[in-house]
Short mmCIF file of C-alpha atoms in Angstrom, two decimals:
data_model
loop_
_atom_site.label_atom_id
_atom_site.label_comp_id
_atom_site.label_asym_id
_atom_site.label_seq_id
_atom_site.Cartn_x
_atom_site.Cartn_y
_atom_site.Cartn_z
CA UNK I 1 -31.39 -25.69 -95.37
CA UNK I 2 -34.22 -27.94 -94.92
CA UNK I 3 -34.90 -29.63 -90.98
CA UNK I 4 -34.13 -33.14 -92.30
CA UNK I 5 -30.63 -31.94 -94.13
CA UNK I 6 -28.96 -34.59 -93.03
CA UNK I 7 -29.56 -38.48 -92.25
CA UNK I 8 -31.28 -39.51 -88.92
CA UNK I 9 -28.30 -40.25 -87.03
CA UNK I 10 -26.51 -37.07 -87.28
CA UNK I 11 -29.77 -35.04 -86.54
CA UNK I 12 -30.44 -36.46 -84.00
CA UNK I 13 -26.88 -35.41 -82.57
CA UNK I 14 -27.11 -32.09 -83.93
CA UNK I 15 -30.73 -30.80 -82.89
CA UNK I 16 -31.21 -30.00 -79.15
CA UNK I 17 -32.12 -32.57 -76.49
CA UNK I 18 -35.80 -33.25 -77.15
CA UNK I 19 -36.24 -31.58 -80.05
CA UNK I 20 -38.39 -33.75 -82.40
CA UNK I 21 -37.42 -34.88 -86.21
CA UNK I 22 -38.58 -37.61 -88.43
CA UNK I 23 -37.28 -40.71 -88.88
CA UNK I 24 -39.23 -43.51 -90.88
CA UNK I 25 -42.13 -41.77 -90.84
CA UNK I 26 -42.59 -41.40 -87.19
CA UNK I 27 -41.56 -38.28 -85.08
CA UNK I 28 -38.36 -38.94 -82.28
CA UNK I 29 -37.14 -36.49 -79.88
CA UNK I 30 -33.77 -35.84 -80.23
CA UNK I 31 -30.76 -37.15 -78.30
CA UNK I 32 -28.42 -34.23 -78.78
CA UNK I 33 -24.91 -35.42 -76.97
CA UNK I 34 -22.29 -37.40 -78.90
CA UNK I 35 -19.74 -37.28 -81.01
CA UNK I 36 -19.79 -36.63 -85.09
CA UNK I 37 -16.26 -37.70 -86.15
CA UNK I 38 -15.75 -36.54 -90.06
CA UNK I 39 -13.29 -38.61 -91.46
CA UNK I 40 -11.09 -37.48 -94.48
CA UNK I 41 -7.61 -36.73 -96.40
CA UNK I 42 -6.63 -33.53 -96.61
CA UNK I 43 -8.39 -30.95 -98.69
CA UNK I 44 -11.41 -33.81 -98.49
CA UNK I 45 -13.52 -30.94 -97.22
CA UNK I 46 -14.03 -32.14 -93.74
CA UNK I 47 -13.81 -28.96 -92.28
CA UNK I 48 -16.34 -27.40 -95.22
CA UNK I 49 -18.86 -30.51 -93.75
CA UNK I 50 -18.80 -29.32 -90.44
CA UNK I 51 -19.23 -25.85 -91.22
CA UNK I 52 -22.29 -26.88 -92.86
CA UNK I 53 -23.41 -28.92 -90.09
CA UNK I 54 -22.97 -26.29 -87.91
CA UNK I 55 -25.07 -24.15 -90.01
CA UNK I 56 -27.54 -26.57 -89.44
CA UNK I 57 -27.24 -25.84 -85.57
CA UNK I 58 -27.60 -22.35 -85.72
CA UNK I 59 -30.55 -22.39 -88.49
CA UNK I 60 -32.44 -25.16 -86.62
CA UNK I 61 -31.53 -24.90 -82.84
CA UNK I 62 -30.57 -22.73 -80.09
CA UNK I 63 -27.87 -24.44 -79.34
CA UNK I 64 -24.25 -22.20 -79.00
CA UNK I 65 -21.44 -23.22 -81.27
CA UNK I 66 -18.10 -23.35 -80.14
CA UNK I 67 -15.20 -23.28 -82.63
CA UNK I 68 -12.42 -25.01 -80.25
CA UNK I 69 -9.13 -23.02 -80.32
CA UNK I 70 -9.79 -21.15 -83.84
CA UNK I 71 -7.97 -17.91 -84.70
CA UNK I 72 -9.91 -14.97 -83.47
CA UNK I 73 -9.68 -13.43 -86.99
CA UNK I 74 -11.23 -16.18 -88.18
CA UNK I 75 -14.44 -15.41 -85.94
CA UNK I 76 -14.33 -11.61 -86.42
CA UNK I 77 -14.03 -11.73 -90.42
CA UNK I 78 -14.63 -15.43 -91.44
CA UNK I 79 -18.12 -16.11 -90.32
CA UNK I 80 -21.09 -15.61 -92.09
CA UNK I 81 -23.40 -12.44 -90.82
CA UNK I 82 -25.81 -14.80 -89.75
CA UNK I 83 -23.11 -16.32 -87.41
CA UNK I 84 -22.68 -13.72 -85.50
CA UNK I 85 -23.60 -13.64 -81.74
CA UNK I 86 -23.74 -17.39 -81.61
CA UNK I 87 -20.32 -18.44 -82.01
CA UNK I 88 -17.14 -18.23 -79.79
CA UNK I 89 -13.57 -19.98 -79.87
CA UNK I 90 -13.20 -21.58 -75.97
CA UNK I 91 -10.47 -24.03 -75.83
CA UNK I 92 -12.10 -27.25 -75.28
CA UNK I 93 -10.22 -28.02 -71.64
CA UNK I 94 -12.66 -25.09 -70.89
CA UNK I 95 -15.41 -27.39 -71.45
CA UNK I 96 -16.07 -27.51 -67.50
CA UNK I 97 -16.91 -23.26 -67.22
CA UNK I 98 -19.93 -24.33 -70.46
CA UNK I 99 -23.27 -24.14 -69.04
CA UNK I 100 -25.21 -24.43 -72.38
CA UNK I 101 -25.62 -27.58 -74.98
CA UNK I 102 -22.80 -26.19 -77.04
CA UNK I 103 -21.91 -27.85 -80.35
CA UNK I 104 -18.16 -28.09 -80.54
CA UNK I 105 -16.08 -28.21 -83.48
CA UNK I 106 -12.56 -29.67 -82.66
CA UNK I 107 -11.03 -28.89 -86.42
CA UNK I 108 -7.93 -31.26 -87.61
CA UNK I 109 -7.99 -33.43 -84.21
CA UNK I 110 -4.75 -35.10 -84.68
CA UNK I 111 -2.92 -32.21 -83.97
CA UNK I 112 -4.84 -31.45 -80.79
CA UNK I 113 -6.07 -34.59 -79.46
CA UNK I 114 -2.74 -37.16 -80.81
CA UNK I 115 -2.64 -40.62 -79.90
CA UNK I 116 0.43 -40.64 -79.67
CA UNK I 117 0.12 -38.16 -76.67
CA UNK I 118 -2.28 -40.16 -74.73
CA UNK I 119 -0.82 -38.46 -71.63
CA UNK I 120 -0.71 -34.99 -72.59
CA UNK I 121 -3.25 -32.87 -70.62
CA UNK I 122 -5.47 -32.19 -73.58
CA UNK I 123 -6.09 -36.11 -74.26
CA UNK I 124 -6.47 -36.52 -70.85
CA UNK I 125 -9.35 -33.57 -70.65
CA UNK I 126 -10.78 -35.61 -73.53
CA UNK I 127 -10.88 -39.17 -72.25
CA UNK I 128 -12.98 -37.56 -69.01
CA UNK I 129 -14.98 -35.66 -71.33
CA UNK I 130 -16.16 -37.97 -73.45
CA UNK I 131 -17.99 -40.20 -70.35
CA UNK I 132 -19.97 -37.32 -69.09
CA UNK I 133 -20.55 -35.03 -72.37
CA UNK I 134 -24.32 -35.77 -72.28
CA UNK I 135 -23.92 -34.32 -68.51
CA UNK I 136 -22.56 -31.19 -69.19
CA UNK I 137 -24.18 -27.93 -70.22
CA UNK I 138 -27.61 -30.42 -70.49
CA UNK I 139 -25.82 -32.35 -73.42
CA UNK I 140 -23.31 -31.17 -75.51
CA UNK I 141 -22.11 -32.13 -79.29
CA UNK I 142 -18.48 -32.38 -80.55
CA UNK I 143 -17.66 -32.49 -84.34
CA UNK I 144 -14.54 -33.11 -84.82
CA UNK I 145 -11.75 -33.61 -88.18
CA UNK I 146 -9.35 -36.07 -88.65
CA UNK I 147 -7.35 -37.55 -91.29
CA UNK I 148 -7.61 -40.91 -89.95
CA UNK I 149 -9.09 -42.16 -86.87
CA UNK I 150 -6.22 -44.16 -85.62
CA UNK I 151 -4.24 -40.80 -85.32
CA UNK I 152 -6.79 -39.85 -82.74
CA UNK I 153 -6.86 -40.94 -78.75
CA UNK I 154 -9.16 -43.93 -78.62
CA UNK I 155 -11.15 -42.34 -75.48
CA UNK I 156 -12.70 -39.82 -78.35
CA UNK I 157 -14.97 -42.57 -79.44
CA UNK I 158 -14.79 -44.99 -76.93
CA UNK I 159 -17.90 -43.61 -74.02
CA UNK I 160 -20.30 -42.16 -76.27
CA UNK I 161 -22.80 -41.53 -78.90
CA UNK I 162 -20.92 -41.34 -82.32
CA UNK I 163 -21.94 -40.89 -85.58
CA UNK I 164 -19.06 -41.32 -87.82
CA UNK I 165 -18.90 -39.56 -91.39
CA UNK I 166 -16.55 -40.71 -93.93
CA UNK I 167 -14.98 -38.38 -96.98
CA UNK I 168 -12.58 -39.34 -99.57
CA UNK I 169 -9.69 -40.75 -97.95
CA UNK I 170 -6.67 -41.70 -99.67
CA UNK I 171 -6.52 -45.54 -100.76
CA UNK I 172 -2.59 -45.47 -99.48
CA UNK I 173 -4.19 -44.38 -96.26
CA UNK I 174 -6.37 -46.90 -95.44
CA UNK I 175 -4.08 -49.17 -94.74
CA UNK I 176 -3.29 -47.53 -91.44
CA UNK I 177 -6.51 -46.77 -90.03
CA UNK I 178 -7.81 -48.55 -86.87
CA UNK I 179 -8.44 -52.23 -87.47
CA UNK I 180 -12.58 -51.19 -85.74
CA UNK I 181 -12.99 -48.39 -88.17
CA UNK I 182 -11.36 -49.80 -91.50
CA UNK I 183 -14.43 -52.04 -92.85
CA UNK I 184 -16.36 -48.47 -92.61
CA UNK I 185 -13.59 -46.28 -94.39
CA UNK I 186 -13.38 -48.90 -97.20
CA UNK I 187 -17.40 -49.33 -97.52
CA UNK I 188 -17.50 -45.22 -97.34
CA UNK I 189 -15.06 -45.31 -100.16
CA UNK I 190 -16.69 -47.48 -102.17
CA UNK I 191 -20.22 -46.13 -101.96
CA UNK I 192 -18.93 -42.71 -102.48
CA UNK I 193 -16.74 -44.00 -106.14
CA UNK I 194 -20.95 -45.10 -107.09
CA UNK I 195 -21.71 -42.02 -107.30
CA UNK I 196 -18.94 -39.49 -107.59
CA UNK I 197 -15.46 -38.98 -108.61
CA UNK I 198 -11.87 -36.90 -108.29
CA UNK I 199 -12.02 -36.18 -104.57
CA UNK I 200 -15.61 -37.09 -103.96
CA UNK I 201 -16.74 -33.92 -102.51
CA UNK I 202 -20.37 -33.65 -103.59
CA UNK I 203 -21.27 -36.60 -101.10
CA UNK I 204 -20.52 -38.03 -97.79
CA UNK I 205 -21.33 -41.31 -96.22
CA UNK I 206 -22.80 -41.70 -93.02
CA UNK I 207 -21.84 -45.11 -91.40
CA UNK I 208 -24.57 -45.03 -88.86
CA UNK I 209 -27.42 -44.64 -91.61
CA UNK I 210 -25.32 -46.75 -94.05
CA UNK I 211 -26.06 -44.31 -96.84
CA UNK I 212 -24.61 -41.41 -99.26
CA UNK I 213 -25.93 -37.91 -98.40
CA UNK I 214 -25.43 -34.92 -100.61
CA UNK I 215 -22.99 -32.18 -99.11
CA UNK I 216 -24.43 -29.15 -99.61
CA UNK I 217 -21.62 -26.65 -100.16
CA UNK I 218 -22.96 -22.57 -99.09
CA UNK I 219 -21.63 -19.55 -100.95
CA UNK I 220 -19.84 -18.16 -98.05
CA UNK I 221 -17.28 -21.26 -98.27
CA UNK I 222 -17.33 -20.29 -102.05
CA UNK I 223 -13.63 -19.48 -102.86
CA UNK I 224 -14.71 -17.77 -105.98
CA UNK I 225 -17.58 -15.42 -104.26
CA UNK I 226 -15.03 -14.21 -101.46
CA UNK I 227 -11.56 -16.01 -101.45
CA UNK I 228 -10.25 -14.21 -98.50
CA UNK I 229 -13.84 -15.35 -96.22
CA UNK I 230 -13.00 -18.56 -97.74
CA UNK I 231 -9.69 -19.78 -96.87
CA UNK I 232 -10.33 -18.17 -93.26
CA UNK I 233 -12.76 -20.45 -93.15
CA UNK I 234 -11.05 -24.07 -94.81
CA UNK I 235 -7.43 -23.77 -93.16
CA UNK I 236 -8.26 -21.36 -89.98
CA UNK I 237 -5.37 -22.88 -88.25
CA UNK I 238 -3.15 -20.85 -91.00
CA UNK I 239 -4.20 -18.02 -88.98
CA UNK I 240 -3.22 -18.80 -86.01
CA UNK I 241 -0.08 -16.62 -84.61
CA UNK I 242 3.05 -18.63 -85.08
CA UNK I 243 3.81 -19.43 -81.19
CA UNK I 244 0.57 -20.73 -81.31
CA UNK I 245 1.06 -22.95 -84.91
CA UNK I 246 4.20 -24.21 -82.20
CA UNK I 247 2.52 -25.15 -79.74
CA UNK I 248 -0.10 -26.98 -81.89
CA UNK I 249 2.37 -28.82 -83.92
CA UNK I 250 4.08 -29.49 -80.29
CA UNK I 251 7.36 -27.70 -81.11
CA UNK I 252 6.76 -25.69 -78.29
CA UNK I 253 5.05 -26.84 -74.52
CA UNK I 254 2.57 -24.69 -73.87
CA UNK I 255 2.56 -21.77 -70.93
CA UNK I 256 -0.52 -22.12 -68.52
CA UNK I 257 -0.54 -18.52 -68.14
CA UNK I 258 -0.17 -17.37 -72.32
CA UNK I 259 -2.82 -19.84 -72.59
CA UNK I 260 -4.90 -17.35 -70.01
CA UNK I 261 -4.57 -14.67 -71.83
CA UNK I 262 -5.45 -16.19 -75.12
CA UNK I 263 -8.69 -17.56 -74.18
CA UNK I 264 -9.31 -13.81 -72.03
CA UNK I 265 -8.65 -12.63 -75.52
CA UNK I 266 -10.93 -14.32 -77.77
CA UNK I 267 -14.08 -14.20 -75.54
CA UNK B 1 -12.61 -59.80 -83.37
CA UNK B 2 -12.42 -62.21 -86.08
CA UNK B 3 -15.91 -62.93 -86.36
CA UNK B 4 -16.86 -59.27 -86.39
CA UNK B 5 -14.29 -58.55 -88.86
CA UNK B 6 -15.91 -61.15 -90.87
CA UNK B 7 -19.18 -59.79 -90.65
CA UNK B 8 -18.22 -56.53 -91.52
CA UNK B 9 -16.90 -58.13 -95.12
CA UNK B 10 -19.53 -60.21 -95.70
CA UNK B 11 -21.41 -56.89 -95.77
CA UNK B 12 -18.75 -55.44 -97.97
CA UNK B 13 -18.96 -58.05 -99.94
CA UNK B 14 -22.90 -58.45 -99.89
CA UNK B 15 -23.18 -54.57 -100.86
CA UNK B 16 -20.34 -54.82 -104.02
CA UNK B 17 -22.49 -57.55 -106.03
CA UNK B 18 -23.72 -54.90 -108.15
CA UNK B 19 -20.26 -54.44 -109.55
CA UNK B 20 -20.84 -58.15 -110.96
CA UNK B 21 -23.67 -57.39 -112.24
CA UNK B 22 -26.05 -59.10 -110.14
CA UNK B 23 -24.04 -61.60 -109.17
CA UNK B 24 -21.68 -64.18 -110.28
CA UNK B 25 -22.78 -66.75 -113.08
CA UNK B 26 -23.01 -69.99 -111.51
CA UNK B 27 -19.69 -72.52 -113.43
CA UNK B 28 -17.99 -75.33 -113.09
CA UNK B 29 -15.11 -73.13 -112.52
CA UNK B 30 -16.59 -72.88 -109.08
CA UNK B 31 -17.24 -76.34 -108.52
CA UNK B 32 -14.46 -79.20 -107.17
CA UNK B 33 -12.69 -82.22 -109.17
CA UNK B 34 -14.87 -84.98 -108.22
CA UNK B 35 -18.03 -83.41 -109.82
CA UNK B 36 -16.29 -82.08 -112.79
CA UNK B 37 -14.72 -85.80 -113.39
CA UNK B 38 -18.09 -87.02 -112.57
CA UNK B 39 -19.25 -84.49 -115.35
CA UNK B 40 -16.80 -85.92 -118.32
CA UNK B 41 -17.66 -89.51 -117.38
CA UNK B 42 -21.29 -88.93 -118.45
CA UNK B 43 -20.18 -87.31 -121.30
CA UNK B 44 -17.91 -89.82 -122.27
CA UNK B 45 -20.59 -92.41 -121.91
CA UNK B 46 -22.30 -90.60 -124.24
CA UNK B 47 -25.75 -90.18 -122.38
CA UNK B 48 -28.18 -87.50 -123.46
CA UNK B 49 -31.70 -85.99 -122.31
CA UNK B 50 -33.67 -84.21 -120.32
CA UNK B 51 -33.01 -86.57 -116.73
CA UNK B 52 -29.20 -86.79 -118.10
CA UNK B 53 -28.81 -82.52 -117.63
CA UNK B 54 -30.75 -82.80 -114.70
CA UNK B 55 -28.41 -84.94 -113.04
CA UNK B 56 -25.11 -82.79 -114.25
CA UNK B 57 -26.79 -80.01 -113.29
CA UNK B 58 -27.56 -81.52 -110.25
CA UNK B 59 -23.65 -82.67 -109.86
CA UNK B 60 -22.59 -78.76 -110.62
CA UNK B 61 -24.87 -77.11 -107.78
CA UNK B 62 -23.40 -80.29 -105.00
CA UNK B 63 -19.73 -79.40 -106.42
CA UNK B 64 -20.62 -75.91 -106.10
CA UNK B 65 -22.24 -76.12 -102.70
CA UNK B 66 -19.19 -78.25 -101.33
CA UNK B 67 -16.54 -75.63 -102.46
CA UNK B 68 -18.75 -72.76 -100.68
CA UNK B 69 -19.97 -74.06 -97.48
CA UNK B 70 -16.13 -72.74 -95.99
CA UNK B 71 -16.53 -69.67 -97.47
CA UNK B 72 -18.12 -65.84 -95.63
CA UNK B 73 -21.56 -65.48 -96.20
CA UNK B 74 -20.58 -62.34 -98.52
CA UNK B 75 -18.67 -64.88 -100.69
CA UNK B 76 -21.66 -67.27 -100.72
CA UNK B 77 -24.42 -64.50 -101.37
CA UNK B 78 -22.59 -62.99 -104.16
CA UNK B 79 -22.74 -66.08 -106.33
CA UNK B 80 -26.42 -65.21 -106.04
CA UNK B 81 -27.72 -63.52 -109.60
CA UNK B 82 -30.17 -60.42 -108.91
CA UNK B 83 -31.24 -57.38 -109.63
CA UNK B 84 -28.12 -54.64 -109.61
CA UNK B 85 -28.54 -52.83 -106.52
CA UNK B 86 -28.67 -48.67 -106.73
CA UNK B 87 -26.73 -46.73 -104.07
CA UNK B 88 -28.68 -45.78 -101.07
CA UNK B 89 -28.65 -41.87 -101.27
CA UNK B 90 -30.35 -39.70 -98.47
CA UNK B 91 -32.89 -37.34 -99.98
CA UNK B 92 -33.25 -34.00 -97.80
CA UNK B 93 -36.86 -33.08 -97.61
CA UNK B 94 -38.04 -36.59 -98.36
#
């Protein structure tokens, strides 16, 4: 995976604070803090994107990723070898006890971060987070899914650098997506049908950089090289323990102190 | 709101005139009633020559300007014929 992977925009997110890169021609040190939404329908391969771009983290920085809330089967037997070491699952209202630029991947946001639960403790976390994410740890990074950016709190992309990234979404869909954010959806839509077609997985478009960008797609995401690896990695929240699918779906409130031991178990 | 909205579409618009083709041919269709009556009475009259399409040609592009000067610049760009654009795709190691 080459150093300039991926447009400006979201490599200059994704490389560490002062890190240089090339854009036009010149060389730019890096901002690294803000927020790369990835916009999609399901099975769109959002969560395959951001697996890639956090390859790209742990080929080309030093940064630590951290896979927010994920299964800790999925760490122990879905990661690639070359993972290893680098990655852990902290919740993100743990964000706080991170002293390192950690990239972040928040996978299938509605769930976690609902607008319709703008005053649940998690979206509150968030809306404080997202002011002072280039503060903590010396700059942090936070990828995150979603279906549709109107199903997520509005404080995600409301304080910060974002660099939104748009998939195939459903033309039924669009309809409902936030009246800010719907021009881009459609115009992602329609540059990706120039050049693709059926779910439009071998691009995505990067609104920032107003341009298509290939999305490369690694063997270890390869359903037909290691199925098992594979789905661990594209639906990890199937993996989850079925309190915890509960308490993500809301079903059931969550305990302060099971949530204790969860995170004492995964790190 | 508005406005930005209608920005954002003129954009949309601006970056979809390859799917015309380079833009829409410029007709009468898109002109208004007083230059296409304008039109017919020369032809009625029977006038011919080089000054005569000049001057209906002339009548076209004011009918044509009055019916777009309300519309988004997208709308207004698009009736512009040029070259069919190719989509803008990031090349890594460029």
């Amino acid at each position: 995976m080459k150093k300039n992977q991926f447009p400006p925009s979201i490599t200059n997110l994704l490389l560490q604070e002062g890190q240089r890169f090339e854009k036009d021609g010149v060389f730019i040190e890096a901002l690294g803090t803000g927020i790369i939404p990835i916009v999609g329908t399901a099975r769109a391969g959002k969560t395959s994107l951001a697996y890639t771009l956090l390859d790209y983290v742990i080929r080309h920085t030093k940064r630590p990723v951290i896979l927010d809330s994920f299964p800790e089967r999925v760490i122990l037997e879905g990661i690639p070898e070359h993972w290893k070491g680098r990655v852990s699952n902290t919740a993100f209202d743990k964000i706080a006890a991170v002293d390192a630029p950690a990239v972040w991947l928040v996978d299938d946001t509605g769930a976690s971060f609902n607008s319709r639960d703008a005053m649940s403790s998690n979206s509150k976390t968030l809306s404080r987070v997202a002011g002072v994410l280039s503060h903590f740890g010396g700059g942090m990074t936070v990828i995150f899914t979603t279906q549709l950016l109107s199903g997520v709190d509005v404080s995600f992309f409301r304080y910060t650098n974002i660099s939104p990234i748009i998939r195939y979404v459903d033309s039924d869909l669009i309809a409902h997506e936030r009246k800010e954010w719907k021009p881009s959806v459609i115009e992602g839509q329609y540059q990706l049908k120039r050049v693709d077609s059926g779910y439009l997985r071998n691009f995505f478009y990067s609104v920032n950089d107003e341009q298509l960008c290939p999305a490369p797609f690694p063997e270890w995401l390869d359903k037909k090289i290691n199925p098992m690896k594979a789905d661990l990695l594209s639906r990890p929240m199937r993996y989850h323990t079925t309190e915890m699918k509960e308490q993500i779906i809301g079903k059931k409130k969550q305990k302060r102190k099971k949530r204790v031991d969860v995170i004492e178990k995964t790190e | 709101m508005k406005r930005q909205n209608e920005r954002e579409y003129d954009r949309i618009a601006g970056s979809r005139m390859s799917k015309m083709k380079g833009g829409i041919p410029l007709h009468v269709a898109l002109s208004n009633s007083k230059s296409i009556t304008l039109r017919n009475k020369i032809k009625r009259m029977g006038l011919k020559g080089a000054h005569i399409d000049d001057l209906i040609s002339l009548i076209d592009e004011i009918g044509i300007q009055s019916t777009l000067q309300n519309q988004p610049l997208g709308v207004r760009f698009a009736t512009i014929k040029r070259e069919k654009s190719k989509p803008k795709i990031w090349k890594p190691g460029s």
